[in-house]
Coordinates of N, CA, C and O in Angstrom, one line a residue:
M241 N 28.6 2.5 5.2 CA 27.1 2.3 5.2 C 26.8 0.8 4.8 O 27.5 0.2 4.0
I242 N 25.8 0.3 5.5 CA 25.3 -1.0 5.2 C 24.3 -1.0 4.1 O 23.4 -0.3 4.1
E243 N 24.6 -1.8 3.0 CA 23.6 -2.0 2.0 C 22.5 -2.8 2.5 O 22.7 -3.8 3.1
C244 N 21.3 -2.4 2.1 CA 20.1 -3.1 2.6 C 19.0 -3.1 1.5 O 19.1 -2.4 0.5
N245 N 18.0 -3.9 1.8 CA 16.8 -3.9 1.0 C 15.7 -3.3 1.8 O 15.5 -3.7 3.0
L246 N 14.8 -2.5 1.2 CA 13.7 -1.9 2.0 C 12.4 -2.6 1.6 O 12.2 -2.8 0.4
A247 N 11.6 -2.8 2.6 CA 10.2 -3.3 2.4 C 9.3 -2.3 3.0 O 9.5 -1.9 4.2
I248 N 8.4 -1.8 2.2 CA 7.5 -0.7 2.6 C 6.1 -1.4 2.6 O 5.6 -1.8 1.6
D249 N 5.5 -1.4 3.7 CA 4.2 -2.0 3.9 C 3.2 -0.9 4.3 O 3.3 -0.2 5.3
I250 N 2.2 -0.7 3.4 CA 1.1 0.3 3.7 C -0.1 -0.5 4.0 O -0.7 -1.1 3.1
G251 N -0.5 -0.5 5.2 CA -1.7 -1.2 5.6 C -2.9 -0.2 5.8 O -2.8 1.0 5.6
A252 N -4.0 -0.8 6.3 CA -5.3 0.0 6.4 C -5.2 1.0 7.6 O -5.9 2.0 7.6
S253 N -4.3 0.8 8.5 CA -4.2 1.7 9.7 C -2.8 2.2 9.9 O -2.7 3.2 10.7
S254 N -1.8 1.6 9.4 CA -0.5 2.1 9.6 C 0.4 1.7 8.4 O 0.1 0.8 7.6
G255 N 1.6 2.3 8.3 CA 2.6 2.0 7.3 C 3.9 1.8 8.0 O 4.1 2.3 9.1
R256 N 4.8 1.1 7.4 CA 6.2 1.0 8.0 C 7.2 0.8 6.9 O 6.9 0.2 5.8
V257 N 8.4 1.2 7.2 CA 9.5 1.0 6.3 C 10.5 0.1 7.1 O 11.0 0.4 8.2
M258 N 10.8 -1.1 6.5 CA 11.6 -2.1 7.1 C 12.9 -2.2 6.3 O 12.8 -2.2 5.0
A259 N 14.0 -2.3 6.9 CA 15.3 -2.6 6.2 C 15.8 -4.0 6.6 O 15.7 -4.4 7.7
G260 N 16.3 -4.7 5.6 CA 16.8 -6.0 5.8 C 18.1 -6.2 5.0 O 18.3 -5.7 4.0
W261 N 19.0 -7.0 5.6 CA 20.3 -7.4 5.0 C 20.8 -8.7 5.6 O 20.3 -9.1 6.6
I262 N 21.7 -9.3 5.0 CA 22.3 -10.5 5.5 C 23.7 -10.2 6.1 O 24.5 -9.5 5.5
E263 N 23.9 -10.6 7.3 CA 25.1 -10.4 8.1 C 25.5 -11.6 8.8 O 24.7 -12.2 9.6
S264 N 26.7 -12.1 8.6 CA 27.1 -13.4 9.2 C 26.1 -14.5 9.0 O 25.8 -15.2 9.9
E265 N 25.7 -14.6 7.8 CA 24.7 -15.7 7.3 C 23.4 -15.6 8.1 O 22.7 -16.6 8.1
Q266 N 23.0 -14.5 8.6 CA 21.7 -14.3 9.3 C 21.0 -13.1 8.7 O 21.7 -12.1 8.4
I267 N 19.7 -13.2 8.6 CA 18.9 -12.0 8.2 C 18.8 -11.0 9.3 O 18.4 -11.4 10.4
Q268 N 19.1 -9.8 9.0 CA 18.9 -8.7 10.0 C 17.8 -7.8 9.5 O 17.7 -7.5 8.3
L269 N 16.8 -7.5 10.4 CA 15.7 -6.7 10.1 C 15.6 -5.6 11.1 O 15.7 -5.9 12.3
I270 N 15.3 -4.4 10.6 CA 15.0 -3.3 11.6 C 13.8 -2.5 11.0 O 13.7 -2.3 9.8
E271 N 13.0 -2.0 11.9 CA 12.0 -1.1 11.5 C 12.6 0.3 11.5 O 13.0 0.8 12.5
V272 N 12.6 0.9 10.3 CA 13.2 2.2 10.2 C 12.2 3.3 10.5 O 12.6 4.3 11.1
H273 N 11.0 3.1 10.1 CA 10.0 4.2 10.3 C 8.6 3.5 10.3 O 8.3 2.7 9.5
R274 N 7.8 4.0 11.2 CA 6.4 3.6 11.3 C 5.5 4.8 11.3 O 5.9 5.8 12.0
F275 N 4.4 4.8 10.6 CA 3.5 6.0 10.6 C 2.1 5.6 10.5 O 1.7 4.5 10.1
A276 N 1.2 6.5 10.9 CA -0.2 6.2 10.9 C -0.7 6.3 9.4 O -0.2 7.0 8.6
N277 N -1.8 5.6 9.2 CA -2.5 5.7 7.9 C -4.0 5.7 8.2 O -4.5 4.7 8.7
E278 N -4.6 6.8 7.9 CA -6.0 7.0 8.1 C -6.7 7.4 6.9 O -6.2 8.2 6.1
M279 N -7.9 6.9 6.7 CA -8.7 7.2 5.5 C -9.2 8.7 5.8 O -9.4 9.1 6.9
I280 N -9.3 9.4 4.7 CA -9.8 10.8 4.7 C -11.1 10.9 3.9 O -11.3 10.2 2.9
Q281 N -11.9 11.8 4.3 CA -13.1 12.1 3.5 C -12.8 13.2 2.5 O -12.3 14.2 2.8
K282 N -13.0 12.9 1.2 CA -12.8 13.9 0.1 C -14.2 13.9 -0.7 O -14.5 13.0 -1.4
G283 N -14.9 15.0 -0.4 CA -16.2 15.1 -1.0 C -17.1 14.0 -0.5 O -17.2 13.8 0.8
N284 N -17.7 13.2 -1.3 CA -18.5 12.1 -0.8 C -17.8 10.7 -0.9 O -18.4 9.7 -0.9
R285 N -16.5 10.7 -1.0 CA -15.7 9.5 -1.1 C -14.7 9.4 0.1 O -14.3 10.4 0.7
V286 N -14.4 8.1 0.5 CA -13.4 7.8 1.5 C -12.1 7.4 0.8 O -12.2 6.5 0.0
C287 N -11.1 8.2 1.0 CA -9.8 8.0 0.2 C -8.6 7.8 1.1 O -8.6 8.1 2.3
W288 N -7.6 7.3 0.5 CA -6.2 7.3 1.1 C -5.6 8.6 0.8 O -5.7 9.2 -0.3
D289 N -4.8 9.1 1.7 CA -4.1 10.4 1.5 C -2.7 10.1 0.9 O -1.7 9.9 1.6
V290 N -2.7 10.0 -0.4 CA -1.5 9.5 -1.2 C -0.4 10.5 -1.0 O 0.8 10.0 -0.8
S291 N -0.6 11.8 -0.9 CA 0.5 12.7 -0.8 C 1.2 12.5 0.6 O 2.4 12.5 0.7
Y292 N 0.4 12.3 1.6 CA 0.9 12.0 3.0 C 1.7 10.7 3.0 O 2.8 10.7 3.5
L293 N 1.1 9.7 2.4 CA 1.8 8.4 2.4 C 3.2 8.5 1.7 O 4.2 7.9 2.1
F294 N 3.2 9.2 0.5 CA 4.4 9.3 -0.2 C 5.4 10.1 0.6 O 6.6 9.7 0.6
A295 N 5.0 11.1 1.3 CA 5.9 11.9 2.1 C 6.5 11.0 3.2 O 7.7 11.1 3.6
E296 N 5.7 10.2 3.8 CA 6.2 9.3 4.9 C 7.1 8.2 4.4 O 8.1 7.9 5.0
I297 N 6.9 7.7 3.2 CA 7.8 6.8 2.6 C 9.2 7.4 2.3 O 10.2 6.9 2.7
K298 N 9.1 8.6 1.8 CA 10.4 9.4 1.6 C 11.1 9.7 2.9 O 12.3 9.6 3.0
K299 N 10.3 10.0 3.9 CA 10.9 10.2 5.2 C 11.6 8.9 5.7 O 12.7 9.0 6.3
G300 N 11.0 7.8 5.5 CA 11.6 6.5 5.9 C 12.9 6.2 5.2 O 13.9 5.7 5.7
I301 N 12.9 6.6 3.9 CA 14.1 6.4 3.1 C 15.2 7.3 3.6 O 16.4 6.9 3.7
Q302 N 14.9 8.5 3.9 CA 15.9 9.5 4.5 C 16.4 9.0 5.8 O 17.6 9.1 6.1
L303 N 15.5 8.4 6.6 CA 16.0 7.9 7.9 C 17.0 6.8 7.8 O 17.8 6.6 8.7
C304 N 16.9 6.1 6.7 CA 17.9 5.0 6.4 C 19.3 5.6 6.5 O 20.2 5.1 7.1
R305 N 19.5 6.7 5.8 CA 20.8 7.4 5.8 C 21.3 7.7 7.2 O 22.5 7.5 7.5
E306 N 20.4 8.2 8.0 CA 20.7 8.6 9.3 C 21.1 7.4 10.2 O 21.9 7.5 11.1
K307 N 20.6 6.2 9.8 CA 21.0 5.0 10.5 C 22.1 4.3 9.9 O 22.5 3.1 10.3
G308 N 22.8 4.9 8.9 CA 23.9 4.3 8.2 C 23.5 3.2 7.2 O 24.3 2.3 7.0
L309 N 22.3 3.2 6.7 CA 21.8 2.2 5.8 C 21.8 2.8 4.3 O 21.4 4.0 4.2
R310 N 22.1 2.0 3.4 CA 22.0 2.4 2.0 C 21.1 1.4 1.2 O 21.6 0.3 0.9
P311 N 19.9 1.8 0.9 CA 19.0 0.9 0.2 C 19.5 0.6 -1.2 O 19.9 1.5 -1.9
T312 N 19.5 -0.7 -1.6 CA 19.8 -1.1 -3.0 C 18.6 -1.5 -3.7 O 18.6 -1.6 -4.9
S313 N 17.5 -1.8 -3.0 CA 16.2 -2.1 -3.6 C 15.1 -1.7 -2.7 O 15.3 -1.6 -1.5
I314 N 13.9 -1.5 -3.3 CA 12.7 -1.1 -2.5 C 11.5 -1.9 -3.1 O 11.3 -1.9 -4.3
G315 N 10.8 -2.5 -2.2 CA 9.6 -3.2 -2.5 C 8.4 -2.6 -1.7 O 8.6 -2.2 -0.6
V316 N 7.3 -2.4 -2.4 CA 6.1 -1.8 -1.7 C 4.9 -2.7 -1.7 O 4.6 -3.3 -2.8
D317 N 4.3 -2.9 -0.6 CA 3.1 -3.7 -0.5 C 2.0 -2.8 0.0 O 2.1 -2.1 1.0
T318 N 0.8 -2.8 -0.7 CA -0.3 -2.0 -0.3 C -1.5 -2.9 -0.1 O -1.5 -4.0 0.2
W319 N -2.7 -2.3 -0.4 CA -4.0 -2.8 -0.1 C -4.5 -3.9 -1.1 O -5.5 -4.4 -0.9
A320 N -3.9 -4.0 -2.2 CA -4.2 -5.0 -3.2 C -5.4 -4.7 -4.1 O -5.4 -5.1 -5.3
V321 N -6.4 -4.0 -3.7 CA -7.5 -3.7 -4.5 C -7.7 -2.2 -4.8 O -8.6 -1.9 -5.6
D322 N -7.0 -1.3 -4.2 CA -7.2 0.1 -4.4 C -6.1 0.6 -5.4 O -5.1 0.0 -5.6
F323 N -6.5 1.7 -6.1 CA -5.6 2.1 -7.2 C -5.8 3.6 -7.4 O -6.8 4.2 -7.0
V324 N -4.9 4.2 -8.2 CA -5.1 5.6 -8.7 C -4.7 5.5 -10.2 O -4.0 4.6 -10.6
L325 N -5.3 6.4 -10.9 CA -4.9 6.6 -12.3 C -4.0 7.8 -12.4 O -4.1 8.8 -11.8
L326 N -2.9 7.6 -13.3 CA -2.0 8.7 -13.5 C -2.1 9.1 -15.0 O -2.4 8.3 -15.9
D327 N -1.7 10.4 -15.2 CA -1.7 10.9 -16.6 C -0.3 10.6 -17.2 O 0.5 10.0 -16.6
E328 N -0.1 11.1 -18.4 CA 1.2 10.8 -19.1 C 2.4 11.5 -18.4 O 3.5 11.2 -18.7
H329 N 2.1 12.4 -17.5 CA 3.2 13.0 -16.7 C 3.3 12.5 -15.3 O 3.9 13.1 -14.4
D330 N 2.7 11.4 -15.0 CA 2.7 10.7 -13.7 C 2.0 11.5 -12.6 O 2.3 11.4 -11.4
R331 N 1.0 12.3 -13.0 CA 0.3 13.1 -12.0 C -1.0 12.3 -11.8 O -1.6 11.7 -12.7
L332 N -1.5 12.4 -10.5 CA -2.8 11.8 -10.2 C -3.9 12.3 -11.0 O -4.1 13.5 -11.1
V333 N -4.7 11.4 -11.6 CA -5.9 11.8 -12.3 C -7.1 11.6 -11.4 O -8.1 12.3 -11.5
T334 N -7.0 10.6 -10.5 CA -8.1 10.3 -9.6 C -7.6 10.2 -8.1 O -6.4 10.1 -7.9
D335 N -8.5 10.3 -7.2 CA -8.1 10.1 -5.8 C -8.0 8.6 -5.6 O -8.5 7.7 -6.4
A336 N -7.3 8.2 -4.5 CA -7.2 6.8 -4.2 C -8.4 6.4 -3.3 O -8.3 6.4 -2.0
V337 N -9.5 6.1 -3.9 CA -10.7 5.8 -3.1 C -10.5 4.4 -2.5 O -10.0 3.5 -3.2
T338 N -10.8 4.3 -1.2 CA -10.5 3.1 -0.5 C -11.5 2.0 -0.8 O -12.6 2.2 -1.2
Y339 N -11.1 0.8 -0.5 CA -12.0 -0.4 -0.7 C -13.1 -0.4 0.3 O -14.1 -1.1 0.2
R340 N -12.9 0.5 1.3 CA -14.0 0.6 2.4 C -15.0 1.7 2.1 O -15.9 2.0 2.9
D341 N -14.8 2.4 1.0 CA -15.8 3.4 0.5 C -17.1 2.7 0.3 O -17.2 1.7 -0.3
P342 N -18.2 3.4 0.6 CA -19.5 2.8 0.5 C -20.0 2.6 -1.0 O -20.9 1.9 -1.3
R343 N -19.2 3.1 -2.0 CA -19.5 2.9 -3.4 C -19.6 1.4 -3.8 O -20.3 1.1 -4.8
T344 N -19.0 0.6 -3.0 CA -19.0 -0.9 -3.4 C -20.0 -1.7 -2.6 O -20.1 -2.9 -2.7
D345 N -20.7 -1.0 -1.7 CA -21.7 -1.7 -0.9 C -22.7 -2.5 -1.8 O -23.2 -1.9 -2.7
G346 N -22.9 -3.7 -1.5 CA -23.8 -4.5 -2.3 C -23.3 -5.1 -3.6 O -24.0 -5.8 -4.3
M347 N -22.1 -4.8 -3.9 CA -21.6 -5.2 -5.2 C -21.4 -6.7 -5.3 O -21.6 -7.4 -6.3
M348 N -20.9 -7.3 -4.2 CA -20.7 -8.8 -4.3 C -22.0 -9.5 -4.5 O -22.1 -10.5 -5.2
E349 N -23.1 -9.0 -3.9 CA -24.4 -9.7 -4.1 C -24.8 -9.6 -5.6 O -25.3 -10.6 -6.1
K350 N -24.5 -8.5 -6.2 CA -24.7 -8.4 -7.7 C -23.9 -9.3 -8.5 O -24.4 -10.0 -9.4
V351 N -22.6 -9.5 -8.1 CA -21.7 -10.4 -8.8 C -22.3 -11.8 -8.6 O -22.3 -12.6 -9.6
F352 N -22.7 -12.2 -7.5 CA -23.2 -13.6 -7.2 C -24.5 -13.9 -8.0 O -24.8 -15.1 -8.1
R353 N -25.1 -12.9 -8.5 CA -26.3 -13.2 -9.4 C -25.8 -13.8 -10.7 O -26.5 -14.5 -11.3
Y354 N -24.6 -13.4 -11.1 CA -24.1 -13.9 -12.4 C -23.1 -15.1 -12.2 O -23.0 -15.9 -13.1
C355 N -22.5 -15.1 -11.1 CA -21.5 -16.2 -10.8 C -21.8 -16.7 -9.4 O -21.4 -16.1 -8.4
R356 N -22.5 -17.8 -9.3 CA -22.9 -18.3 -8.0 C -21.8 -19.0 -7.3 O -21.9 -19.2 -6.1
E357 N -20.8 -19.5 -8.0 CA -19.7 -20.2 -7.3 C -18.7 -19.2 -6.8 O -17.8 -18.7 -7.5
R358 N -18.7 -19.0 -5.5 CA -17.7 -18.1 -4.9 C -16.3 -18.5 -5.1 O -15.4 -17.7 -5.2
S359 N -16.1 -19.8 -5.1 CA -14.7 -20.4 -5.3 C -14.2 -20.0 -6.7 O -12.9 -19.7 -6.8
I360 N -15.0 -19.8 -7.7 CA -14.5 -19.4 -9.0 C -14.0 -18.0 -8.9 O -12.9 -17.6 -9.5
I361 N -14.7 -17.1 -8.2 CA -14.3 -15.7 -8.1 C -12.9 -15.6 -7.4 O -12.0 -15.0 -7.8
Y362 N -12.8 -16.4 -6.3 CA -11.6 -16.4 -5.6 C -10.4 -17.0 -6.4 O -9.3 -16.4 -6.5
E363 N -10.7 -18.0 -7.2 CA -9.7 -18.7 -8.0 C -9.2 -17.7 -9.1 O -8.0 -17.6 -9.4
R364 N -10.1 -16.8 -9.6 CA -9.7 -15.9 -10.7 C -9.1 -14.6 -10.1 O -8.3 -14.0 -10.8
T365 N -9.5 -14.2 -8.9 CA -9.0 -12.9 -8.4 C -8.1 -13.0 -7.3 O -7.3 -12.1 -7.0
G366 N -8.2 -14.1 -6.5 CA -7.3 -14.2 -5.3 C -7.9 -13.5 -4.1 O -7.3 -13.5 -3.0
I367 N -9.1 -12.9 -4.2 CA -9.7 -12.2 -3.1 C -11.2 -12.6 -3.0 O -11.8 -13.1 -3.9

């Protein structure tokens, strides 16, 4: 089996599991698994389907074995501003409400009432 590093990228419309390793002093990259990512309506909120995404990530890891790959590390990149809360047993306490949910409509205008320098907000948050 080839030892590799996995990069998992969860974007706003799709996700993918990429494997990379060095062979003959060159970086080798392959897409192991790609899957759709769609926001779902849960009550009056627009959310990410965390259970589905986790299942697809696990599927991608399993596909590595079928391709003769053995991950030695895994890195995950997601949306940067969305989150879930977990309890002391690592169970979801909240849904993963998306940054595109209307609950945040008009918030930046409210923020700019208190901080008129947009560059300061970017400097402090990166977004």
